[in-house]
PDB file of C-alpha atoms in Angstrom:
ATOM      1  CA  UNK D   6     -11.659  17.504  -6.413  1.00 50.00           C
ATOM      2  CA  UNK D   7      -8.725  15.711  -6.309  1.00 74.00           C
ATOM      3  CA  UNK D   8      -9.763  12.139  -6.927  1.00 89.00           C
ATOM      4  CA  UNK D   9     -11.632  10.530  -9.443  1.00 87.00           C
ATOM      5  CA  UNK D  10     -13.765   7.641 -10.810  1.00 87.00           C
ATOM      6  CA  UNK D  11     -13.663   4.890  -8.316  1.00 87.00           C
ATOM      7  CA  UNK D  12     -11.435   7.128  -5.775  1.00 91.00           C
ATOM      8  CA  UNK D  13     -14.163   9.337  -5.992  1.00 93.00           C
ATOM      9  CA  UNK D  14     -17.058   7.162  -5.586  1.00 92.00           C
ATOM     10  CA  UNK D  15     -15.348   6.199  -2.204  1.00 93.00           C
ATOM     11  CA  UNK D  16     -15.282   9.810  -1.219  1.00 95.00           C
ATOM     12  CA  UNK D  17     -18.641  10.482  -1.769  1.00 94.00           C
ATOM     13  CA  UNK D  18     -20.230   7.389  -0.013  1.00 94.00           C
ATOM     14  CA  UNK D  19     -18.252   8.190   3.135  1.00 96.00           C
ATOM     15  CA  UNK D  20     -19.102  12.005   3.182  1.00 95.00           C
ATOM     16  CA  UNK D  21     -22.796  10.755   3.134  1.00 95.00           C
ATOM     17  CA  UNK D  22     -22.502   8.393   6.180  1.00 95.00           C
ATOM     18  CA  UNK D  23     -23.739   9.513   9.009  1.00 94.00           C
ATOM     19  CA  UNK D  24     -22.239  11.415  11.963  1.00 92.00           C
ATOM     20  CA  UNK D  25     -23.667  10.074  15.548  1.00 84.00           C
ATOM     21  CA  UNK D  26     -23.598  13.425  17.899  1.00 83.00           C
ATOM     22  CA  UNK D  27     -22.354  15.665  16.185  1.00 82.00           C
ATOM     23  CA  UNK D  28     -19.185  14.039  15.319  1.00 90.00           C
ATOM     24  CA  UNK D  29     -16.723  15.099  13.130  1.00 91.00           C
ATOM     25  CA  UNK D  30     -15.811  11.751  11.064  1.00 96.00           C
ATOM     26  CA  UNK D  31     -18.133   8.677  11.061  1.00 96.00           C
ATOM     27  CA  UNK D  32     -18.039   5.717  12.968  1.00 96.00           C
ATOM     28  CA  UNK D  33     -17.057   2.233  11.537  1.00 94.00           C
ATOM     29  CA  UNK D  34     -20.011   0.848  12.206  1.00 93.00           C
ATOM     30  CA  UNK D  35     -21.908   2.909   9.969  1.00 94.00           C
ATOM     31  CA  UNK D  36     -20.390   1.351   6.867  1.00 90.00           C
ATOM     32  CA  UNK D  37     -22.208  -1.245   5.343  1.00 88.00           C
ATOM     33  CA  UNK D  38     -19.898  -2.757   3.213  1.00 79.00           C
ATOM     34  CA  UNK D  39     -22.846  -4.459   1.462  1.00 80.00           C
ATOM     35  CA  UNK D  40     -23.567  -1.179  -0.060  1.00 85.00           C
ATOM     36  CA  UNK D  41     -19.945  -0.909  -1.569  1.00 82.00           C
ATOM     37  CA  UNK D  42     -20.626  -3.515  -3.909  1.00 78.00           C
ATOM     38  CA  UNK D  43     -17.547  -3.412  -6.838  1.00 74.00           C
ATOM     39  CA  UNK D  44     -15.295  -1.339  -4.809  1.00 81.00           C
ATOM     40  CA  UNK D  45     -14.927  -4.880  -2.214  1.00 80.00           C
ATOM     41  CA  UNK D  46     -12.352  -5.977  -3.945  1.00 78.00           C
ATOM     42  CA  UNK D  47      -9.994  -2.891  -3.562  1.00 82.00           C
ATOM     43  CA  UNK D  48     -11.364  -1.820   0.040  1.00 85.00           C
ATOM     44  CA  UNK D  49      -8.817  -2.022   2.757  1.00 85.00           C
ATOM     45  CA  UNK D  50      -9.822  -1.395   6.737  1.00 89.00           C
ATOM     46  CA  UNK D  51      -7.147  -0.734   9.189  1.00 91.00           C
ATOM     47  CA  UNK D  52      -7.443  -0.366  12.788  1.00 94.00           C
ATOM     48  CA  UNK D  53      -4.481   1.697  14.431  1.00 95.00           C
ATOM     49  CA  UNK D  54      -3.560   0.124  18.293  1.00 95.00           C
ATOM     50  CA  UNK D  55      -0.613   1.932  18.084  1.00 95.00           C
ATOM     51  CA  UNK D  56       1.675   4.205  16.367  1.00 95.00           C
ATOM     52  CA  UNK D  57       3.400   1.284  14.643  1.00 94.00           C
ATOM     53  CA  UNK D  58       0.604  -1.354  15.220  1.00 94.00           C
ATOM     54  CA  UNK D  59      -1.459  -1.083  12.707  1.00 92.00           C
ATOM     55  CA  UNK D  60      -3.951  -3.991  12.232  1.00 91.00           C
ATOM     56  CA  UNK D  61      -5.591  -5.065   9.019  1.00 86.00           C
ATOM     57  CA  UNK D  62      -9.202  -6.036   9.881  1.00 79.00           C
ATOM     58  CA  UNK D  63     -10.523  -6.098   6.657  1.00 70.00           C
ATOM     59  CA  UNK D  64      -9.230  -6.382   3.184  1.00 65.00           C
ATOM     60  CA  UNK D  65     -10.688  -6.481  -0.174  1.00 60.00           C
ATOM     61  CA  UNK D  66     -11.806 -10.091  -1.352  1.00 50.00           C
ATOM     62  CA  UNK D  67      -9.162 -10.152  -4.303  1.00 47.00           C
ATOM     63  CA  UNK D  68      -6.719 -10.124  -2.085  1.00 46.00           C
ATOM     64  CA  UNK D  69      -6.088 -13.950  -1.075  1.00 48.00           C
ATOM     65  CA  UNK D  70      -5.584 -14.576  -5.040  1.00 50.00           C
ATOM     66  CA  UNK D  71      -3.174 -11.536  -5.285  1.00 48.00           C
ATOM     67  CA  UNK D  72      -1.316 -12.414  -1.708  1.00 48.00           C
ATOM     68  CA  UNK D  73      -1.462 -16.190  -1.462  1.00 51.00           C
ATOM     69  CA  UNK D  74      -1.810 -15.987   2.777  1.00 53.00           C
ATOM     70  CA  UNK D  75      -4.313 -14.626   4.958  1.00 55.00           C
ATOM     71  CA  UNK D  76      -4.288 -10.485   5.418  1.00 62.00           C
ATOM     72  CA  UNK D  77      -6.546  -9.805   8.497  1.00 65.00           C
ATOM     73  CA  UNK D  78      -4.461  -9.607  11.779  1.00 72.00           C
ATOM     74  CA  UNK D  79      -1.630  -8.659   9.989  1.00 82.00           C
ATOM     75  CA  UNK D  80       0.222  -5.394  11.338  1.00 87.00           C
ATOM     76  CA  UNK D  81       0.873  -2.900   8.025  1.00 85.00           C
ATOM     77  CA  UNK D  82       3.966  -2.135   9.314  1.00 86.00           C
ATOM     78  CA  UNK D  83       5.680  -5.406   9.057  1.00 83.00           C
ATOM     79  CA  UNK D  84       5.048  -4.772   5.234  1.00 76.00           C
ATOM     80  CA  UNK D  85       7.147  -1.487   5.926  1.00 80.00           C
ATOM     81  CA  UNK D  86      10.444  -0.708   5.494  1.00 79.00           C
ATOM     82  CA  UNK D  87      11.800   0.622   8.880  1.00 83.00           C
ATOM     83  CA  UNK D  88      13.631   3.420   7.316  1.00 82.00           C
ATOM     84  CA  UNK D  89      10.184   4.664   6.714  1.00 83.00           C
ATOM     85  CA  UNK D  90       8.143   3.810   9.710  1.00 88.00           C
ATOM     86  CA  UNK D  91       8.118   7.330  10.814  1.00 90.00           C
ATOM     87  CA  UNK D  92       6.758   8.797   7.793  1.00 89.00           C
ATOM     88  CA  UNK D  93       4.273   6.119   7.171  1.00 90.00           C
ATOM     89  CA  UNK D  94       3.132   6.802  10.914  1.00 93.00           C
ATOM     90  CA  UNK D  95       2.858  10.595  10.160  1.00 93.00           C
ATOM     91  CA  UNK D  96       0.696  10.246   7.493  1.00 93.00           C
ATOM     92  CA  UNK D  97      -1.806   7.963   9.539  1.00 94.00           C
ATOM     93  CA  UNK D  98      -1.519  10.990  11.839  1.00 95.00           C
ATOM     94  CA  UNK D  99      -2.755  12.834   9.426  1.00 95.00           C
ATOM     95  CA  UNK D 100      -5.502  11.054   8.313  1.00 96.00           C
ATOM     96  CA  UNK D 101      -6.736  10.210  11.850  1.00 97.00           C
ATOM     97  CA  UNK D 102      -6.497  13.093  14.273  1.00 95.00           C
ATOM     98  CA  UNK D 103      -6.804  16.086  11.532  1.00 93.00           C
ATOM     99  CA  UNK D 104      -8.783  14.502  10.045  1.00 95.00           C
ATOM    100  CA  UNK D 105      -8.556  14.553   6.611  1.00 97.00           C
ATOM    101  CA  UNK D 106      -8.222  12.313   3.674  1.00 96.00           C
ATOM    102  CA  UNK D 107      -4.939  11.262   1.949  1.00 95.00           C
ATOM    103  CA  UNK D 108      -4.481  10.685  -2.087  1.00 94.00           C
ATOM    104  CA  UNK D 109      -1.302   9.181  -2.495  1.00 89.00           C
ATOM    105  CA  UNK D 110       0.529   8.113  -6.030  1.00 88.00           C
ATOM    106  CA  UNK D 111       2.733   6.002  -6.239  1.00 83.00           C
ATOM    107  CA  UNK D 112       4.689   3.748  -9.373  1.00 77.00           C
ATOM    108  CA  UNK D 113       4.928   0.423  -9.116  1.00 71.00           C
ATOM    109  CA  UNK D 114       6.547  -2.474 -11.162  1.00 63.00           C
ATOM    110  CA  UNK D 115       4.496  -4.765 -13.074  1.00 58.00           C
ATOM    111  CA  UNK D 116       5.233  -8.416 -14.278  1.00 58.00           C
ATOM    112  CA  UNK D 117       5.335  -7.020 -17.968  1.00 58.00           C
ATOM    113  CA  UNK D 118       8.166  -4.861 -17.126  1.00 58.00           C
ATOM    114  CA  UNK D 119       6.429  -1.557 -17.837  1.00 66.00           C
ATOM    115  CA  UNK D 120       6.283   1.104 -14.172  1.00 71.00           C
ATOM    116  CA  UNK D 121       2.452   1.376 -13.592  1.00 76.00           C
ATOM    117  CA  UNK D 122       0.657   4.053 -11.735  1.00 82.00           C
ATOM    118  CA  UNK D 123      -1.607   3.461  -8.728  1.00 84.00           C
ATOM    119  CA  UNK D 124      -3.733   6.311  -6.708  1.00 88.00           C
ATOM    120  CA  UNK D 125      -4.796   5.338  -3.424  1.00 89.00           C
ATOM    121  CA  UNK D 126      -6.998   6.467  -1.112  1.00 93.00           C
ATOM    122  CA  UNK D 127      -7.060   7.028   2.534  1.00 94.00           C
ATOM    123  CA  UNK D 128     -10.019   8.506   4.992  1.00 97.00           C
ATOM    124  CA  UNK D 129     -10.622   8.263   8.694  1.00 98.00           C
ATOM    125  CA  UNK D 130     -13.255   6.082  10.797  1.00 97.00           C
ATOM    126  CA  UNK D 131     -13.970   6.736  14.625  1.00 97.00           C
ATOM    127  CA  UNK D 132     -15.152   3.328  16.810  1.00 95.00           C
ATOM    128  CA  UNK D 133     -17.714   2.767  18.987  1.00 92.00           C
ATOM    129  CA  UNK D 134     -16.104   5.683  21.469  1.00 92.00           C
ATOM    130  CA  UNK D 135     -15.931   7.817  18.896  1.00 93.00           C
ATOM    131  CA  UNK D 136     -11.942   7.983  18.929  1.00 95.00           C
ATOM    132  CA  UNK D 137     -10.414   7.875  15.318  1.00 96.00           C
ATOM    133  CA  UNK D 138      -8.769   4.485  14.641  1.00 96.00           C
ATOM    134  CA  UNK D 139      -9.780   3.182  11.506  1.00 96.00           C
ATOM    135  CA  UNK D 140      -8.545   3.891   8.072  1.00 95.00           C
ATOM    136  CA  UNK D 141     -10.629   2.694   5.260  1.00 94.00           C
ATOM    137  CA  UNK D 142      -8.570   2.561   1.598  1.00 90.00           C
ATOM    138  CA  UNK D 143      -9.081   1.807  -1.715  1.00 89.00           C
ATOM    139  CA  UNK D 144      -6.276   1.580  -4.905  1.00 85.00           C
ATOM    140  CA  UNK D 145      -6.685   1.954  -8.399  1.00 84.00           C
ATOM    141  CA  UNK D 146      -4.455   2.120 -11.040  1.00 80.00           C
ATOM    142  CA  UNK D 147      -4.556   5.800 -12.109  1.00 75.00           C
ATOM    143  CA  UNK D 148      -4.975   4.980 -16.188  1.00 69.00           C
ATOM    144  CA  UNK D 149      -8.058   2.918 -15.198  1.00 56.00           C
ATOM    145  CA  UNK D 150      -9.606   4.200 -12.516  1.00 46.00           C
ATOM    146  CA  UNK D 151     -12.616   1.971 -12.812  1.00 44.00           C
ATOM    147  CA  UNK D 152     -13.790  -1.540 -11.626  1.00 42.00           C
ATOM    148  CA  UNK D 153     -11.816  -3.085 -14.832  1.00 46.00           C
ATOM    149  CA  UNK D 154      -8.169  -4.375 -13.497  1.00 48.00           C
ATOM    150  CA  UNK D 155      -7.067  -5.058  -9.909  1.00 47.00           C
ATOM    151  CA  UNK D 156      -4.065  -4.486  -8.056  1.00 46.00           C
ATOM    152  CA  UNK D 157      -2.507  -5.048  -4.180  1.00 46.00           C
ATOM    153  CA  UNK D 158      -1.209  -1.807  -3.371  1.00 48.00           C
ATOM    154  CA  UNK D 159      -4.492  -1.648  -0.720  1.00 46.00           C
ATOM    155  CA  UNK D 160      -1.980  -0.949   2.297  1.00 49.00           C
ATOM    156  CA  UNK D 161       0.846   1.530   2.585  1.00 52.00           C
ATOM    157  CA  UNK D 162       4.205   1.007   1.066  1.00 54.00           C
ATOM    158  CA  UNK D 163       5.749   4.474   0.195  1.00 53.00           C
ATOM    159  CA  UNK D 164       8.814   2.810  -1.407  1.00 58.00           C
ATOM    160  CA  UNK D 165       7.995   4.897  -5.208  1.00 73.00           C
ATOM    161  CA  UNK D 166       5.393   7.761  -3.934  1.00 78.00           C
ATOM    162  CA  UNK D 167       5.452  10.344  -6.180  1.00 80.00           C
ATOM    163  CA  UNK D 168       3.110  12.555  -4.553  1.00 86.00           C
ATOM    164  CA  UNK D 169       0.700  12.999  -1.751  1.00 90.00           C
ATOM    165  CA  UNK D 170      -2.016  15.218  -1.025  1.00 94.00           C
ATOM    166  CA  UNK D 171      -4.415  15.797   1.867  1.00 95.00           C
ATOM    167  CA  UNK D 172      -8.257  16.472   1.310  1.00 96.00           C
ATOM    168  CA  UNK D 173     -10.002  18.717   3.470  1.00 96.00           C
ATOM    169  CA  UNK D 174     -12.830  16.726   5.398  1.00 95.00           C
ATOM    170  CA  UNK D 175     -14.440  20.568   6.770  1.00 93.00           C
ATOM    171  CA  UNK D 176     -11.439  20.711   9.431  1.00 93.00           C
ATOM    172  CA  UNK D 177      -8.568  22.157   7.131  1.00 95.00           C
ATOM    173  CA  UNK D 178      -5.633  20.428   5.673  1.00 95.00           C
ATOM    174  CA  UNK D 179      -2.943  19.358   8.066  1.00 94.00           C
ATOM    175  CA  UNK D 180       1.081  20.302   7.606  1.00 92.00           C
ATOM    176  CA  UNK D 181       2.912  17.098   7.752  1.00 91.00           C
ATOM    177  CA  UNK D 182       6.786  17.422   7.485  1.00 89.00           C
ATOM    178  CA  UNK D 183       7.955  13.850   5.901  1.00 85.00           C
ATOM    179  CA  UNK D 184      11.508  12.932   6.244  1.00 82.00           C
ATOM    180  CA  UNK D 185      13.592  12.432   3.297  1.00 75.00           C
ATOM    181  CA  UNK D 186      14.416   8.533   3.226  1.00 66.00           C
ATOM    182  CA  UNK D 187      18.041   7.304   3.436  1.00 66.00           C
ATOM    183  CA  UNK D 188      18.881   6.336  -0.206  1.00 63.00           C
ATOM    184  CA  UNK D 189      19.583   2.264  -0.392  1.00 56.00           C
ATOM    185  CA  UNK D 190      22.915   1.083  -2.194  1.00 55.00           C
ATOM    186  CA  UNK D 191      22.398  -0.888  -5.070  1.00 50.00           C
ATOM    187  CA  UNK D 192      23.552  -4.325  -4.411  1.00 48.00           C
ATOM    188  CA  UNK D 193      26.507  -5.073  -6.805  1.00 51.00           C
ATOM    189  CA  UNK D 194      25.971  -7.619  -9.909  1.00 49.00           C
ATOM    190  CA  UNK D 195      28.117 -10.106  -9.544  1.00 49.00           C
ATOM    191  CA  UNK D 196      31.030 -10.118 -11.911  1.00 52.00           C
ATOM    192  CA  UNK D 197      30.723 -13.650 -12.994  1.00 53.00           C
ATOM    193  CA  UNK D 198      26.908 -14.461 -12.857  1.00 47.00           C
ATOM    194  CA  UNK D 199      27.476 -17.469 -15.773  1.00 48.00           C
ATOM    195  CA  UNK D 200      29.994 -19.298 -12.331  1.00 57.00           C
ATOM    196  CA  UNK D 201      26.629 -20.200 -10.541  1.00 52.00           C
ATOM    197  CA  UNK D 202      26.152 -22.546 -13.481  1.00 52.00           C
ATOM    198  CA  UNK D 203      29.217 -23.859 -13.908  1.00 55.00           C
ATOM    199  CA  UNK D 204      30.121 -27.545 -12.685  1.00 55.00           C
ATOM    200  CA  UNK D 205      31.836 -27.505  -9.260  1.00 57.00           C
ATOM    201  CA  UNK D 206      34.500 -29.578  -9.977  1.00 54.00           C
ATOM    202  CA  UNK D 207      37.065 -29.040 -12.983  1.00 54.00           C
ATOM    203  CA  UNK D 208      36.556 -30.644 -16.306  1.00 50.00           C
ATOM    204  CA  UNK D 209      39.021 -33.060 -17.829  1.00 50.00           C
ATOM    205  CA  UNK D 210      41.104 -31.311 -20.510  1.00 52.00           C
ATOM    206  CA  UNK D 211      40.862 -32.546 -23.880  1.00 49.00           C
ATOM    207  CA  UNK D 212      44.163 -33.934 -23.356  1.00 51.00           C
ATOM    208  CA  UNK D 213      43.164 -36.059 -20.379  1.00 45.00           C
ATOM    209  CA  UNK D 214      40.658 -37.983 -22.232  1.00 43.00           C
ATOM    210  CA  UNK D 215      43.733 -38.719 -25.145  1.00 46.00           C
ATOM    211  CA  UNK D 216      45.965 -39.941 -22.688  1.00 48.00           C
ATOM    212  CA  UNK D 217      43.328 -42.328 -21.477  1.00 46.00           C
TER     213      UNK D 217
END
């Protein structure tokens, strides 16, 4: 198995939920987030409208503290850079009409200046039609993969991935081909950083203030 601890733990409650008629993913309203307990605060619930509307109707309760504005009603993709809509909107794909589930691992910078690692993951929810809309996530960093530190990576970002891999849900692993991002230029340091701190105006020489 692919994902551990808390990743894991995920996995394993939504394989148990049940299926209403025989179908192949279960539906949103069979999860009872009550029953999820620790893993709130890194649970993320998506509902895709659209290829590139993607709407945030749930998000784990650390999140206001970690965001400092409100996350439901927010469309992931405006958190997305648009060189990699398409990609991001492959995976959902993926995840959705397969379906399968998506472990992703990506590095990210922290405040202490040290690249951390975080493992998310991604699995599919039907609504009350049965039509697969919802993705529910969670995000852990990988060295702690427990209910110790949290983090905001709870929606897509893709901008460090360093690997992804699908899980097979009992309908077979899907083929995605991702395209290969344009690379961003570096913005240029300025050559003479110090001149934002400089005085606009001249200073009097020394021999100024003598002639006075």
């Amino acid at each position: 198995m692919p994902v551990s601890g808390v990743l894991e733990q995920l996995l394993n409650y939504w394989q148990d939920l049940p299926r209403e008629s025989g179908a192949s993913i279960p539906a949103r309203r069979s999860l009872q987030l009550i029953e999820l307990h620790e893993l709130l605060p890194r649970i993320s619930l998506m509902k895709r409208r659209d290829r590139f509307d993607v709407q945030v109707s749930m998000i784990g309760t650390s999140t206001p503290d970690l965001w400092q504005t409100p996350m439901p009603g927010f469309n992931a993709f405006d958190l997305t850079s648009p060189d990699l809509y398409e990609n991001t909107a492959r995976l959902y794909d993926a995840v959705l009409m397969q379906p399968s589930g998506a472990h992703l691992v990506e590095s990210v910078y922290r405040h202490s200046g040290r690249d951390a690692e975080v493992a998310s993951l991604y699995l599919p929810l039907a609504d009350r039609d049965g039509a697969p809309v919802y993705i529910v996530g969670c995000s852990v960093y990988r060295k702690r993969p427990s209910y110790g530190r949290i983090n905001d990576r709870l929606m897509l970002d893709h901008q460090k991935v360093s690997s992804v891999e699908f899980i097979d849900l009992g309908y077979g692993k899907p083929i995605v081909q991702f395209e290969r991002p344009k690379r961003r230029p570096r913005p240029e340091a300025e050559n003479r950083w110090w001149d934002r701190f400089m005085p606009t105006k001249p200073r009097p020489s020394k021999n100024t203030w003598l002639d006075a």
